Short mmCIF file of C-alpha atoms in Angstrom, two decimals:
data_model
loop_
_atom_site.label_atom_id
_atom_site.label_comp_id
_atom_site.label_asym_id
_atom_site.label_seq_id
_atom_site.Cartn_x
_atom_site.Cartn_y
_atom_site.Cartn_z
CA MET A 1 32.05 59.33 120.73
CA THR A 2 31.30 55.73 121.69
CA SER A 3 33.22 53.74 124.27
CA VAL A 4 34.75 51.68 121.42
CA ASP A 5 36.11 54.86 119.80
CA GLU A 6 37.49 56.10 123.12
CA SER A 7 39.17 52.76 123.83
CA LEU A 8 40.75 52.69 120.36
CA ALA A 9 41.89 56.31 120.60
CA GLN A 10 43.56 55.55 123.95
CA LYS A 11 45.28 52.48 122.51
CA PHE A 12 46.48 54.36 119.42
CA SER A 13 47.83 57.32 121.42
CA GLU A 14 49.93 54.96 123.54
CA LEU A 15 51.23 52.94 120.56
CA TRP A 16 51.98 55.74 118.08
CA PRO A 17 55.26 57.02 119.60
CA HIS A 18 56.72 53.50 119.27
CA LEU A 19 55.66 52.83 115.64
CA ASN A 20 56.55 54.20 112.24
CA GLU A 21 53.83 55.34 109.82
CA ARG A 22 53.44 52.03 108.02
CA GLN A 23 53.17 50.15 111.28
CA ARG A 24 50.50 52.56 112.46
CA ARG A 25 48.50 51.98 109.27
CA LEU A 26 48.70 48.23 109.73
CA VAL A 27 47.59 48.44 113.35
CA VAL A 28 44.58 50.56 112.38
CA GLY A 29 43.78 48.22 109.48
CA ALA A 30 43.92 45.20 111.78
CA GLU A 31 41.61 46.91 114.30
CA ALA A 32 39.17 47.79 111.50
CA LYS A 33 39.08 44.15 110.33
CA ALA A 34 38.61 42.88 113.88
CA LEU A 35 35.67 45.25 114.48
CA GLY A 36 33.80 43.99 111.40
CA ARG A 37 30.84 46.04 110.17
CA GLY A 38 31.52 49.73 110.72
CA GLY A 39 35.10 48.99 111.72
CA VAL A 40 36.69 51.15 109.03
CA THR A 41 34.78 54.23 110.16
CA ALA A 42 35.41 53.61 113.87
CA ALA A 43 39.13 52.90 113.42
CA ALA A 44 39.62 55.89 111.10
CA ARG A 45 37.85 58.22 113.53
CA ALA A 46 39.84 56.99 116.55
CA ALA A 47 43.19 57.18 114.71
CA GLY A 48 42.56 60.51 112.96
CA MET A 49 43.05 58.83 109.55
CA SER A 50 40.89 58.92 106.42
CA ARG A 51 38.71 55.95 105.47
CA PRO A 52 40.65 55.35 102.21
CA THR A 53 43.90 55.16 104.20
CA VAL A 54 42.41 52.54 106.53
CA GLN A 55 41.03 50.57 103.58
CA ARG A 56 44.46 50.59 101.90
CA ALA A 57 45.97 49.37 105.17
CA MET A 58 43.55 46.45 105.21
CA GLY A 59 44.72 45.64 101.69
CA GLU A 60 48.36 45.75 102.83
CA LEU A 61 47.53 43.21 105.52
CA ALA A 62 46.27 40.82 102.85
CA GLU A 63 49.58 40.97 100.93
CA PRO A 64 52.32 38.40 101.64
CA PRO A 65 54.83 39.92 104.13
CA GLU A 66 57.80 39.44 101.82
CA THR A 67 56.31 41.76 99.17
CA ILE A 68 56.36 44.73 101.54
CA ALA A 69 59.72 46.42 102.06
CA PRO A 70 60.20 46.44 105.85
CA ALA A 71 62.66 49.30 105.90
CA ARG A 72 60.34 51.89 104.29
CA SER A 73 56.97 53.12 105.45
CA ARG A 74 55.97 54.70 102.09
CA ARG A 75 57.23 55.60 98.62
CA PRO A 76 60.24 57.96 98.48
CA GLY A 77 58.96 61.50 98.85
CA GLY A 78 55.44 60.31 99.61
CA GLY A 79 53.20 61.53 102.36
CA ARG A 80 52.49 64.84 104.02
CA LYS A 81 54.97 66.95 105.89
CA ARG A 82 54.95 66.53 109.66
CA THR A 83 52.57 68.84 111.49
CA VAL A 84 55.38 70.33 113.58
CA ASP A 85 57.29 71.12 110.37
CA LEU A 86 54.30 72.86 108.80
CA ASP A 87 53.53 74.76 112.02
CA PRO A 88 56.81 75.56 113.86
CA GLY A 89 54.95 77.32 116.67
CA LEU A 90 52.79 74.30 117.51
CA VAL A 91 55.09 72.76 120.12
CA GLU A 92 55.61 76.06 121.91
CA ALA A 93 51.85 76.70 121.94
CA LEU A 94 51.19 73.22 123.34
CA GLU A 95 53.82 73.67 126.06
CA ALA A 96 52.21 76.99 127.04
CA LEU A 97 48.83 75.27 127.41
CA VAL A 98 50.11 72.29 129.38
CA ASP A 99 52.77 73.85 131.61
CA PRO A 100 50.47 75.71 134.05
CA ASP A 101 48.73 72.39 134.80
CA SER A 102 51.82 70.20 134.89
CA ARG A 103 52.56 68.13 137.96
CA GLY A 104 55.92 67.25 139.51
CA GLU A 105 59.19 69.12 139.76
CA PRO A 106 60.10 71.25 136.72
CA GLU A 107 63.46 69.48 136.39
CA SER A 108 61.97 66.01 136.75
CA PRO A 109 62.55 63.75 133.73
CA LEU A 110 58.96 62.50 133.99
CA ARG A 111 56.16 65.02 133.59
CA TRP A 112 52.43 64.53 133.22
CA THR A 113 49.37 66.63 132.51
CA THR A 114 45.74 66.48 133.61
CA LYS A 115 44.34 67.91 130.36
CA SER A 116 43.09 65.39 127.80
CA THR A 117 44.57 65.40 124.30
CA ARG A 118 41.15 66.26 122.84
CA VAL A 119 40.80 69.34 125.05
CA LEU A 120 44.33 70.41 124.13
CA ALA A 121 43.71 69.80 120.41
CA ASP A 122 40.52 71.90 120.51
CA ALA A 123 42.32 74.73 122.32
CA LEU A 124 45.23 74.68 119.86
CA THR A 125 42.92 74.64 116.84
CA ALA A 126 40.94 77.58 118.24
CA SER A 127 44.18 79.55 118.69
CA GLY A 128 45.29 79.05 115.09
CA HIS A 129 47.21 75.78 115.33
CA PRO A 130 44.93 73.14 113.72
CA VAL A 131 45.95 69.70 115.00
CA SER A 132 44.33 66.37 115.83
CA HIS A 133 44.27 64.80 119.29
CA VAL A 134 46.45 61.97 117.94
CA ARG A 135 49.18 64.45 116.91
CA VAL A 136 48.91 66.13 120.32
CA ALA A 137 49.50 62.76 122.02
CA GLU A 138 52.57 62.14 119.83
CA ILE A 139 54.06 65.54 120.67
CA LEU A 140 53.38 65.13 124.41
CA HIS A 141 55.13 61.74 124.40
CA SER A 142 58.12 63.30 122.67
CA LEU A 143 58.21 65.97 125.42
CA HIS A 144 58.20 63.26 128.13
CA TYR A 145 54.63 63.78 129.29
CA SER A 146 52.40 60.82 130.11
CA LEU A 147 48.66 60.32 130.52
CA GLN A 148 47.44 60.19 134.12
CA GLY A 149 44.18 59.39 135.82
CA ASN A 150 42.34 61.68 138.19
CA ALA A 151 43.51 62.06 141.77
CA LYS A 152 41.55 63.17 144.80
CA THR A 153 43.17 66.57 145.21
CA ALA A 154 40.34 69.04 144.59
CA GLU A 155 39.09 70.64 147.81
CA GLY A 156 36.49 73.03 146.46
CA ALA A 157 37.05 76.71 145.75
CA GLN A 158 40.52 77.93 146.65
CA HIS A 159 41.15 81.08 148.63
CA PRO A 160 42.59 83.80 146.36
CA ASP A 161 45.58 84.09 148.70
CA ARG A 162 46.25 80.32 148.84
CA ASP A 163 49.54 80.54 146.96
CA ALA A 164 50.70 83.47 149.07
CA GLN A 165 49.84 81.56 152.23
CA PHE A 166 52.00 78.60 151.29
CA ARG A 167 54.85 80.86 150.20
CA HIS A 168 54.65 82.58 153.60
CA ILE A 169 54.73 79.24 155.46
CA ASN A 170 57.68 78.07 153.37
CA ALA A 171 59.58 81.31 154.02
CA GLN A 172 58.93 81.06 157.76
CA ALA A 173 60.16 77.46 157.86
CA LYS A 174 63.34 78.25 155.93
CA SER A 175 64.07 81.29 158.13
CA ARG A 176 63.78 79.25 161.34
CA LEU A 177 65.81 76.34 159.99
CA ARG A 178 68.63 78.72 159.06
CA ARG A 179 68.64 79.98 162.68
CA GLY A 180 68.67 76.46 164.10
CA LEU A 181 65.13 76.65 165.45
CA PRO A 182 62.78 73.64 165.43
CA VAL A 183 60.27 73.22 162.60
CA ILE A 184 58.00 70.18 162.81
CA SER A 185 55.21 68.67 160.75
CA VAL A 186 52.46 66.82 162.63
CA ASP A 187 49.73 64.45 161.51
CA THR A 188 47.56 61.60 162.74
CA LYS A 189 48.47 58.33 161.02
CA LYS A 190 46.19 55.45 160.08
CA LYS A 191 44.16 54.24 163.05
CA GLU A 192 44.25 50.51 163.82
CA LEU A 193 41.94 48.18 165.73
CA VAL A 194 43.70 46.47 168.65
CA GLY A 195 42.90 43.49 170.84
CA ASP A 196 43.34 39.73 171.12
CA ASP A 197 39.69 38.77 171.59
CA PRO A 198 39.02 38.83 168.77
CA ALA A 199 42.27 39.35 166.93
CA TYR A 200 41.93 41.65 163.91
CA LYS A 201 43.07 41.03 160.37
CA ASN A 202 45.72 43.31 158.90
CA GLY A 203 47.43 43.54 155.53
CA GLY A 204 50.76 42.11 156.64
CA LYS A 205 52.09 38.57 156.31
CA GLU A 206 54.28 36.34 158.46
CA TRP A 207 55.81 32.88 158.15
CA GLN A 208 53.53 30.09 159.38
CA ARG A 209 53.31 26.35 158.74
CA LYS A 210 51.39 25.60 155.56
CA GLY A 211 47.66 25.34 156.23
CA ASP A 212 47.96 26.87 159.71
CA PRO A 213 47.26 30.63 159.37
CA VAL A 214 46.62 32.83 162.39
CA ALA A 215 42.88 32.90 163.13
CA VAL A 216 41.29 36.35 163.27
CA GLY A 217 37.76 37.63 163.72
CA VAL A 218 35.31 37.49 160.82
CA GLN A 219 34.01 41.00 161.58
CA ASP A 220 36.18 44.01 162.31
CA PHE A 221 34.01 45.54 165.01
CA PRO A 222 36.08 47.58 167.48
CA ASN A 223 36.38 46.31 171.04
CA PRO A 224 34.70 49.04 173.15
CA ALA A 225 36.96 48.21 176.10
CA ILE A 226 40.11 48.93 174.07
CA GLY A 227 39.09 51.05 171.09
CA LYS A 228 41.50 51.95 168.35
CA ALA A 229 45.22 52.67 168.35
CA VAL A 230 45.76 56.28 167.28
CA PRO A 231 49.34 56.96 166.08
CA TYR A 232 50.29 60.64 166.13
CA GLY A 233 53.41 61.48 164.14
CA VAL A 234 55.85 64.33 164.61
CA TYR A 235 58.44 64.91 161.89
CA ASP A 236 61.44 67.11 162.71
CA ILE A 237 62.20 68.73 159.34
CA GLY A 238 65.62 70.08 160.28
CA ALA A 239 66.87 66.82 161.78
CA ASN A 240 65.02 64.63 159.27
CA ALA A 241 63.79 62.51 162.17
CA GLY A 242 60.36 61.08 162.95
CA TRP A 243 58.65 60.31 166.27
CA VAL A 244 55.29 58.60 166.92
CA LEU A 245 53.06 58.47 169.99
CA VAL A 246 50.32 55.82 170.08
CA GLY A 247 47.22 56.45 172.18
CA ASP A 248 43.75 54.92 172.43
CA ASP A 249 41.51 57.78 173.58
CA GLY A 250 40.62 59.19 170.17
CA ASP A 251 42.07 61.76 167.79
CA THR A 252 41.31 64.78 169.95
CA ALA A 253 42.95 68.18 170.31
CA ALA A 254 44.05 67.19 173.83
CA PHE A 255 45.77 64.09 172.42
CA ALA A 256 47.55 66.19 169.79
CA VAL A 257 48.83 68.64 172.42
CA GLN A 258 49.97 65.78 174.67
CA ALA A 259 51.84 64.22 171.74
CA LEU A 260 53.64 67.51 171.09
CA ARG A 261 54.48 67.87 174.78
CA ARG A 262 55.98 64.37 174.95
CA TRP A 263 57.96 64.90 171.74
CA TRP A 264 59.47 68.07 173.21
CA GLN A 265 60.27 66.40 176.51
CA SER A 266 61.83 63.26 174.95
CA MET A 267 63.53 64.64 171.82
CA GLY A 268 62.94 68.29 171.02
CA SER A 269 64.45 69.84 174.13
CA GLU A 270 67.68 67.86 173.66
CA ALA A 271 67.96 68.67 169.96
CA TYR A 272 67.15 72.37 170.42
CA PRO A 273 68.23 73.39 173.95
CA ASN A 274 68.33 77.12 173.12
CA ALA A 275 65.06 77.31 171.18
CA ASP A 276 62.62 80.02 172.25
CA ARG A 277 59.95 79.26 169.64
CA LEU A 278 58.54 76.30 167.69
CA LEU A 279 56.96 76.30 164.21
CA ILE A 280 54.29 73.59 163.84
CA CYS A 281 53.05 72.73 160.32
CA ALA A 282 49.72 70.88 160.29
CA ASP A 283 46.95 70.12 157.81
CA ALA A 284 43.26 70.90 158.26
CA GLY A 285 42.36 67.54 159.83
CA GLY A 286 40.10 66.97 162.79
CA SER A 287 42.77 67.35 165.47
#
């Protein structure tokens, strides 16, 4: 499939849930006319329509608007039955395919899937539910799914016990929270360059006289005498409270331990005076 076909298919899949059948025909006809030579074939392929249907739509566009009844998309009784009416098990089969790869909370009103409509349509057709990718997109929209781009979440092959590991961590955290014991999550935050000579640019803004911005260095080379500010965050899950220590000696294991020690001395020991153990949740970062 060419990039033109893919672009049209994407456009059509987003528009279809908002248009009736006549409006869809007119949109496809208009796209075919705009593409010129070969436009009928490209538009028909992207929309999942037949070439004669697209050609008739182009003829409808040439008619004066007042001769077309706006309230009806086709003759009474005309047209095929809806795919979901002809195949009552289609929606259930599609949900079964999408659900294992859904993202977000199950009760969330907004759900999305990482599988493309073409992959889903091929899988449904192979399992005895012949359907086009356009129909799949329509059904997904009606089920409150939306199309999403890729996200950097893949970390290579997963350990077979990955799910069990996270369930164990979650159970441990809940057990300690019920007993009033501290459970914290730790992480190094975004490092920042510090120094006044030169001053470094950041993404924030502040009020200044027009035409008189704060001057900063052209290059963001770190000052070897100062280095970078390293914020280390500690989040107390039970108290829903955060704490940050800022250092400048690098994101080392010693710095992480010192941050935990200071959090306990300044906040943790007061909040949990009778605690005899501490659960620390951390990712697989450098520190």
